[in-house]
Short mmCIF file of C-alpha atoms and ligand atoms in Angstrom, two decimals:
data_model
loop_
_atom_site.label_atom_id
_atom_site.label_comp_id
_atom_site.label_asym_id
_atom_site.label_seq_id
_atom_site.Cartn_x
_atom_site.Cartn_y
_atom_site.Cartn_z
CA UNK A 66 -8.85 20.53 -3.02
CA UNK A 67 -7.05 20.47 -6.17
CA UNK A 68 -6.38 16.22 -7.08
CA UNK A 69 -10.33 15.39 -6.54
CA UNK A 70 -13.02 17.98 -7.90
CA UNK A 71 -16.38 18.25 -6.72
CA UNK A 72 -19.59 19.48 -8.52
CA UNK A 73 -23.31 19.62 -7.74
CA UNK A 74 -25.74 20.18 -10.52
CA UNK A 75 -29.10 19.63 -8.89
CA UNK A 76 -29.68 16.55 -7.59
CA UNK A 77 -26.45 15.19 -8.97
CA UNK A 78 -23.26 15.20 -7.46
CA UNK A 79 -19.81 14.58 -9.66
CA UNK A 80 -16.42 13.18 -7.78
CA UNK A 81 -13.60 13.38 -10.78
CA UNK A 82 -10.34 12.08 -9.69
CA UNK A 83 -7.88 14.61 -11.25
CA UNK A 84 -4.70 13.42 -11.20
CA UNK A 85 -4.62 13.44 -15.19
CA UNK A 86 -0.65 13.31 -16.06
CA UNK A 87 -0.36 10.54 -14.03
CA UNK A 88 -3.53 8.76 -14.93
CA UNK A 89 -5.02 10.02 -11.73
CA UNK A 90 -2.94 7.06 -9.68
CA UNK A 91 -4.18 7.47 -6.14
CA UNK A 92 -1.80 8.86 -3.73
CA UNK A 93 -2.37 9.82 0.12
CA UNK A 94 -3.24 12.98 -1.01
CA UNK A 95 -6.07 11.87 -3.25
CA UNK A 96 -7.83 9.45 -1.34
CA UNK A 97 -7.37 12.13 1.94
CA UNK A 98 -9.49 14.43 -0.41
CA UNK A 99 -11.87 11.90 -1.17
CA UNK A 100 -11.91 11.49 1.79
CA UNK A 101 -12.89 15.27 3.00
CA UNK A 102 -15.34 15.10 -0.17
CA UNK A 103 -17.81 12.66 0.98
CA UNK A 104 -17.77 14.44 4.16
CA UNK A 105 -18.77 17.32 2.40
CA UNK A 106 -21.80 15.86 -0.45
CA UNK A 107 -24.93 18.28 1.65
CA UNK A 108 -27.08 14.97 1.51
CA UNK A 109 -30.63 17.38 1.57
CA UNK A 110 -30.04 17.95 -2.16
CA UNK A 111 -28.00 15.38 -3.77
CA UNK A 112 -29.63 12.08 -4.10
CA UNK A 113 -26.95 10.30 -6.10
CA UNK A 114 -23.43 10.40 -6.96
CA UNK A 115 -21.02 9.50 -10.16
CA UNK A 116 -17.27 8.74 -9.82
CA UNK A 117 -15.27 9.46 -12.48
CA UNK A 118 -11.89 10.13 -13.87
CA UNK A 119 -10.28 13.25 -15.63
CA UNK A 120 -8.76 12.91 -18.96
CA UNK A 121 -9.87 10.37 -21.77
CA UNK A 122 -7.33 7.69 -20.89
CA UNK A 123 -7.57 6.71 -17.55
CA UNK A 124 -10.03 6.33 -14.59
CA UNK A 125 -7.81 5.51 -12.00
CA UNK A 126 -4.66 3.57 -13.04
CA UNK A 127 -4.16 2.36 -8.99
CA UNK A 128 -2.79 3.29 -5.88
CA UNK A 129 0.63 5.04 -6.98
CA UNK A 130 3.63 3.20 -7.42
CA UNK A 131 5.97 5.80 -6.92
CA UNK A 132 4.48 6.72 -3.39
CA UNK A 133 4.17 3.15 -2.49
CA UNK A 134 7.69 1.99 -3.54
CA UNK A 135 9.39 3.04 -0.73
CA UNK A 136 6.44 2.03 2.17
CA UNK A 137 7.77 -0.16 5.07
CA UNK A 138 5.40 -2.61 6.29
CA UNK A 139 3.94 -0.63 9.00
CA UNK A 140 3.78 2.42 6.38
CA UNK A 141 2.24 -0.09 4.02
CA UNK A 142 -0.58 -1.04 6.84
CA UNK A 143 -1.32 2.32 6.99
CA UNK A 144 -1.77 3.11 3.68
CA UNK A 145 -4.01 0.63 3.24
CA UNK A 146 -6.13 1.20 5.80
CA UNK A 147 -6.26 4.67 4.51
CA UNK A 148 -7.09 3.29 1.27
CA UNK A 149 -9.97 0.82 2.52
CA UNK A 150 -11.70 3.11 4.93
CA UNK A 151 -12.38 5.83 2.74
CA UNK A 152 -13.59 2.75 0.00
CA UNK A 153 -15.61 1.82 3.13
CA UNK A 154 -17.23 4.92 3.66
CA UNK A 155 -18.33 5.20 -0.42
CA UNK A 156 -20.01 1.81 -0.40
CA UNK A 157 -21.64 2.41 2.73
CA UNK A 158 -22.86 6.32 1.50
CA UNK A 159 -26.21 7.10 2.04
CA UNK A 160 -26.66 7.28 -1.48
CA UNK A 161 -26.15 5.84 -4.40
CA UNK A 162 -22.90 5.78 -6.10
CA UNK A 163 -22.17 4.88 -9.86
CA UNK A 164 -18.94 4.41 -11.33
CA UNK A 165 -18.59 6.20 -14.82
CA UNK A 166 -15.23 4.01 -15.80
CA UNK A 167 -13.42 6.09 -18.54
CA UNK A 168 -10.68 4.40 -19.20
CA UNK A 169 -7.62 2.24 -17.25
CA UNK A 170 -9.77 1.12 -13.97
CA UNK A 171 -6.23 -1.04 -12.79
CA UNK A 172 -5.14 -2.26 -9.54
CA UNK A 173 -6.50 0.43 -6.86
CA UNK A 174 -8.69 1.47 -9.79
CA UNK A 175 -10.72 -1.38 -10.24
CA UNK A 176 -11.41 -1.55 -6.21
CA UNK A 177 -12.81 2.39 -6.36
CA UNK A 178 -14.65 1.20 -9.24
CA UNK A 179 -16.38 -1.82 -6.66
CA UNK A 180 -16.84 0.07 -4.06
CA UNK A 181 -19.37 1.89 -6.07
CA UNK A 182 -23.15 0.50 -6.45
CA UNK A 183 -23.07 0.18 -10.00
CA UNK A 184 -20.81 0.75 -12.79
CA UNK A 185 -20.98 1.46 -16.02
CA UNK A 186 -17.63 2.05 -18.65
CA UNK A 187 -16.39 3.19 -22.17
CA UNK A 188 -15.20 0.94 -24.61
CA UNK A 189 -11.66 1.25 -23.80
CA UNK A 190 -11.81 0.32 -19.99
CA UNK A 191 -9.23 -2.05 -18.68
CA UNK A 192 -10.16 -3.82 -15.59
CA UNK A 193 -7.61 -5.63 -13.90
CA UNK A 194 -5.66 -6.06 -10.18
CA UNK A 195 -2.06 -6.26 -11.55
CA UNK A 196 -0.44 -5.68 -7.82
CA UNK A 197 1.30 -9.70 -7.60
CA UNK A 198 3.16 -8.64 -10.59
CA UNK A 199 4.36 -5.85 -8.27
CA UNK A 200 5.09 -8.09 -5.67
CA UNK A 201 2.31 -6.80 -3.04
CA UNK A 202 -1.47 -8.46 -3.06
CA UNK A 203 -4.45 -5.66 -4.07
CA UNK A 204 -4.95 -3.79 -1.11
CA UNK A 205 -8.04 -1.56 -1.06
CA UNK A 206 -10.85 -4.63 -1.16
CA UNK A 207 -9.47 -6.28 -4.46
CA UNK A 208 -9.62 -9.75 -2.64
CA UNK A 209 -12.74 -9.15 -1.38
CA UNK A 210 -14.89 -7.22 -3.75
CA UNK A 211 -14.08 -8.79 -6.81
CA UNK A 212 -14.87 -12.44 -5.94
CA UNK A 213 -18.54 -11.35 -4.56
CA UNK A 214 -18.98 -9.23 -8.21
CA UNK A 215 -18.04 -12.14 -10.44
CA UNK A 216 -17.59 -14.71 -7.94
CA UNK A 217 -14.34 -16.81 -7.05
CA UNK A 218 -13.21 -18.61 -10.11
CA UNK A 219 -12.63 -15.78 -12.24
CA UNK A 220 -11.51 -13.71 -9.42
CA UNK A 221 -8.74 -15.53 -8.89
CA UNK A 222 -7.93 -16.26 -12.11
CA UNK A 223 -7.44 -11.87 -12.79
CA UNK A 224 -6.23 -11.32 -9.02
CA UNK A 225 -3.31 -14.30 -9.15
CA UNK A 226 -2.70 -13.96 -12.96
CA UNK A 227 -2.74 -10.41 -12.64
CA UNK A 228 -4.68 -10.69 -16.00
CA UNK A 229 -6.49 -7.47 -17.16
CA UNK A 230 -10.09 -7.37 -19.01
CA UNK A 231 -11.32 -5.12 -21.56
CA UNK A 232 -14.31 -3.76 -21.11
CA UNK A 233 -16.36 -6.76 -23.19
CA UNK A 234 -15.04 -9.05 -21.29
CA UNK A 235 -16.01 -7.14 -17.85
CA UNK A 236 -19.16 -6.59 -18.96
CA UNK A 237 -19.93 -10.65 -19.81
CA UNK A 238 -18.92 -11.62 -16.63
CA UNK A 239 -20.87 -8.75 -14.52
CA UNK A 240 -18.16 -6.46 -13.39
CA UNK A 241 -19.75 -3.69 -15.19
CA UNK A 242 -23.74 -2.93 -15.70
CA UNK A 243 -23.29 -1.85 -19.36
CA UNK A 244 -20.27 -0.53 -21.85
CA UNK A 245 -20.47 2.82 -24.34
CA UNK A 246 -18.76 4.32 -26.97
CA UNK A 247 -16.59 7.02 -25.09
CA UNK A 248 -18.64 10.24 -25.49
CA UNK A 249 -22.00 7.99 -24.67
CA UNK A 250 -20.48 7.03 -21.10
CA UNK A 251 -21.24 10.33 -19.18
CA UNK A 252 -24.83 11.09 -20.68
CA UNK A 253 -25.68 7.45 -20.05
CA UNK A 254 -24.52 7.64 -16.63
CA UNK A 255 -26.07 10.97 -15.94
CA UNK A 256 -29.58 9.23 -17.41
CA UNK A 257 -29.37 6.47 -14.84
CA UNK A 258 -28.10 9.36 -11.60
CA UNK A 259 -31.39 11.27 -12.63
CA UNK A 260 -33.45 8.69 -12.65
CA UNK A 261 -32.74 7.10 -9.46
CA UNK A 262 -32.86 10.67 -8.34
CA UNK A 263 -36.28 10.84 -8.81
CA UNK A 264 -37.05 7.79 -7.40
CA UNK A 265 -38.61 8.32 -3.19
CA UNK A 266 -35.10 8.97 -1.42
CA UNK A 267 -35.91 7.70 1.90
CA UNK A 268 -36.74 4.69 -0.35
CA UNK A 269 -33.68 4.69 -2.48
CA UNK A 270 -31.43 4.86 0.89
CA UNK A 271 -33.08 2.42 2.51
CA UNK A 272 -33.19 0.18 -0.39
CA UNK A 273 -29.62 0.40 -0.65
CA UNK A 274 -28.45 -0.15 2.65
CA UNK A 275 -30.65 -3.32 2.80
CA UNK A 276 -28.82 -4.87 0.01
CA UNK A 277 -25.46 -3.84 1.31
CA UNK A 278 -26.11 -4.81 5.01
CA UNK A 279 -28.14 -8.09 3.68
CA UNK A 280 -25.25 -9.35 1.22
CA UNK A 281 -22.90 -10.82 4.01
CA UNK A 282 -25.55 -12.73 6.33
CA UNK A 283 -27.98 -15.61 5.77
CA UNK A 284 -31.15 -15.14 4.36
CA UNK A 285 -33.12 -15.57 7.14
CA UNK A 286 -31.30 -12.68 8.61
CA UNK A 287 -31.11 -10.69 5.80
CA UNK A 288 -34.59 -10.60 5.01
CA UNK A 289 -35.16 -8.83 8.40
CA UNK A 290 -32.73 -5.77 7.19
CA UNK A 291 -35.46 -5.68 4.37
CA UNK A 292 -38.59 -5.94 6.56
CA UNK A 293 -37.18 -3.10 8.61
CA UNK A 294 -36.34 -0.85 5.43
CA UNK A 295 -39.62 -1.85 4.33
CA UNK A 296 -41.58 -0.83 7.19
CA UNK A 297 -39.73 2.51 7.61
CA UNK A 298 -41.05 3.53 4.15
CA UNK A 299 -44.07 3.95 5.92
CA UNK A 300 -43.82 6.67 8.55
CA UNK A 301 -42.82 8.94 4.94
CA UNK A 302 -44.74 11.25 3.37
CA UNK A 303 -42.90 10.30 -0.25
CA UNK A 304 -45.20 6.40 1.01
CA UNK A 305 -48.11 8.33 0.76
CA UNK A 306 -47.70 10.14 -2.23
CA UNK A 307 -45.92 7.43 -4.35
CA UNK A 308 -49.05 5.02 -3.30
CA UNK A 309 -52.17 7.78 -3.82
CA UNK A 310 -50.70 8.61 -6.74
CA UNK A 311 -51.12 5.28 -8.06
CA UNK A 312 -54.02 4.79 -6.64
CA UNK A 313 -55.51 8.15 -8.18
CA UNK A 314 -54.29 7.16 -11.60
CA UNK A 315 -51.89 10.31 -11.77
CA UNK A 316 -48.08 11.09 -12.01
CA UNK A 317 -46.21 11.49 -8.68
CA UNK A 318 -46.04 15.39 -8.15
CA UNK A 319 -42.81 14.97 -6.23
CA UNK A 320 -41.18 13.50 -3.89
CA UNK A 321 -40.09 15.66 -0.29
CA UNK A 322 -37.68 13.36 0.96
CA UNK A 323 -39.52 13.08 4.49
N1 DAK T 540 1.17 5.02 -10.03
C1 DAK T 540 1.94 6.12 -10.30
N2 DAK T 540 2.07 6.64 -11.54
C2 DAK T 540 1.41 6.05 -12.54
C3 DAK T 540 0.59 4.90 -12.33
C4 DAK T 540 0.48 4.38 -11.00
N3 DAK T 540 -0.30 3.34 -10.69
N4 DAK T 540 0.08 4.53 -13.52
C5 DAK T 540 0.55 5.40 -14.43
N5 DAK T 540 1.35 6.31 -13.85
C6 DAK T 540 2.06 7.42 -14.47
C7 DAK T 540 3.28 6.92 -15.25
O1 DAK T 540 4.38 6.73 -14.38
C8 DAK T 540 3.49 8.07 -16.22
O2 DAK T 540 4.12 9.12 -15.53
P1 DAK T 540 5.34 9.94 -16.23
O3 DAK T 540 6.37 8.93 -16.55
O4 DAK T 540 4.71 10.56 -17.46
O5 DAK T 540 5.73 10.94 -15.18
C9 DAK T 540 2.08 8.51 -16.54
O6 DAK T 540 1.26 8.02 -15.47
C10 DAK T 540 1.55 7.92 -17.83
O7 DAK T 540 1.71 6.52 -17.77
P2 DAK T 540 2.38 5.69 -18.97
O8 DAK T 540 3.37 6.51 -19.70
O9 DAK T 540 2.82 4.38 -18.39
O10 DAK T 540 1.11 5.48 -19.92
P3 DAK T 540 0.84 4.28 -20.90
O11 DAK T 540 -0.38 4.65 -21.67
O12 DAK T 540 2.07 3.89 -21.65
O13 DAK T 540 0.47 3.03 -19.95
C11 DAK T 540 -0.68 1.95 -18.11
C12 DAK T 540 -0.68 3.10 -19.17
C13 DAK T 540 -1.89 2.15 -17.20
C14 DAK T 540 -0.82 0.61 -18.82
C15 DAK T 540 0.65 2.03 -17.32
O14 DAK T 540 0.83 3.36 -16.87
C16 DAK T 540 0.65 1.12 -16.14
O15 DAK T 540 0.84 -0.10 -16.29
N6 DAK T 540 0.44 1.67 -14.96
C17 DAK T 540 0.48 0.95 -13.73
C18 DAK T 540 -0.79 0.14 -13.59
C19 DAK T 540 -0.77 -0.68 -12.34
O16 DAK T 540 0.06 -1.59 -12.17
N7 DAK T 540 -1.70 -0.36 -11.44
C20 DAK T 540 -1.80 -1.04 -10.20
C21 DAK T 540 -1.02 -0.25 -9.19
S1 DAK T 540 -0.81 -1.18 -7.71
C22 DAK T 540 -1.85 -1.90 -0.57
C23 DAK T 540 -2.50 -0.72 -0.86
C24 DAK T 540 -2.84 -0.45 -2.13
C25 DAK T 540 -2.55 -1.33 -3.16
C26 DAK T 540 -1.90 -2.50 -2.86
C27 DAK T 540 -1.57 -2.79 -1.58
N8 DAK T 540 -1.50 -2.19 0.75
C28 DAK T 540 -1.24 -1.16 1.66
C29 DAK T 540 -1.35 -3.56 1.16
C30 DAK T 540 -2.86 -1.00 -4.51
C31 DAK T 540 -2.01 -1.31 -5.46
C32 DAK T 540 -2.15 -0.84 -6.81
O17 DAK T 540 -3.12 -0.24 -7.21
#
């Protein structure tokens, strides 16, 4: 593993993308180590994960053009898939996942960016899905994701004007949870990892996958993901403690994750 580095500190796990002299542009290479990565998280002791990219400049400046240039169309399939499963398999992670955006989050960039739960950026993020200039359509969920963040309109209007956003901009119109001065971004999005590490786990996972699993069905149906999460919670021992705690006026001792 050399493009994608891994660390654990507690119940914290860090994903940099580290690709720096090229902005950390995602080639095979990177998104097959991603890839192994997530495989990899040990899931007993990390209860939520940040994305990030090396370098001050850049999160991920897109899938990389160089690589891509010379695809043929099955080639270009194939990339792609490569590309969307391994976005697939970060949404869907057991955990939750926050995007710490430092920088150009462009093309392939800003879809790793919404295939995380939540993101938060510096002040000179640039959000955009350039890839019609290049003559190709986004191709690792930009189509998708970005219309259900900040709905069609203004989808459209950055995915077929390939128009880029600075971070103020993202941030009014919901593509990003919150925007920091550069040295602020990592703290803030450390804050946020430990606190919904502390949170019941069972809780937290089921809470997410209800949300994820609810977003693309009717309501009546999606309630019922919740109702299931819901009643789950209650064959766990963090249920019992979370509740008698409250109910015994005193601070939760800790949570087992059982
Ligand atoms: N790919 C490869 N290399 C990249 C790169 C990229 N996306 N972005 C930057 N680099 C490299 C540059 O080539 C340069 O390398 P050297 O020349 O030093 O070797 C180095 O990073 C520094 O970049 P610059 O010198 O350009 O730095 P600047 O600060 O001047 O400009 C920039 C930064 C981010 C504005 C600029 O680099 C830029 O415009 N980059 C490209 C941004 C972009 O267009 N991104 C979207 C890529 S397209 C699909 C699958 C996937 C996709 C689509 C379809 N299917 C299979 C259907 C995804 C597409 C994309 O993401």
């Amino acid at each position: 593993m050399e493009m994608v580095l891994y660390e654990a500190t507690g119940s914290i796990g860090t994903i940099t993308i580290n690709r720096p002299k090229a902005l950390n542009a995602l080639c095979s290479q990177v998104l097959d180590e991603l890839n192994e990565i997530l495989d990899q998280v040990d899931l007993e002791t990390v209860r939520c994960l940040i994305v990030t990219g090396a370098g001050e400049k850049s999160f991920v400046a897109g899938a990389d053009i160089s690589e891509m240039s010379t695809l043929s169309k099955e080639e270009g399939e194939a990339f792609g898939k490569k590309g969307n499963d391994v976005f697939l398999k970060l949404e869907a992670f057991p955990i939750p996942v926050i995007a710490a955006v430092n920088g150009f989050a462009l093309g392939g960039g800003c879809e790793l960016a919404m295939a995380c739960d939540i993101r938060y950026c510096s002040e000179n993020a640039l959000f955009g899905q350039p890839e019609v200039g290049l003559g190709i359509t986004p191709g690792f969920g930009g189509t998708q994701r970005l219309a259900r963040i900040v709905g069609p309109g203004r989808a459209k209007e950055m995915v077929l004007g390939a128009r880029n956003i600075k971070a103020e901009e993202a941030y009014r119109i919901g593509l990003v949870n919150a925007v920091f001065p550069a040295e602020e971004l990592i703290p803030a999005v450390q804050k946020l990892a430990a606190k919904i590490a502390g949170n019941a786990p069972i809780a937290v996972r089921a809470a997410k996958k209800a949300m994820n699993e609810g977003a693309s069905l009717p309501i009546a149906q999606a309630v019922v993901c919740e109702e299931k999460a819901f009643g789950s919670c209650f064959a766990t021992e963090d249920q019992k403690e979370g509740m008698g705690a409250f109910l015994e006026k005193r601070k939760v001792t800790g949570f087992v994750n059982k």
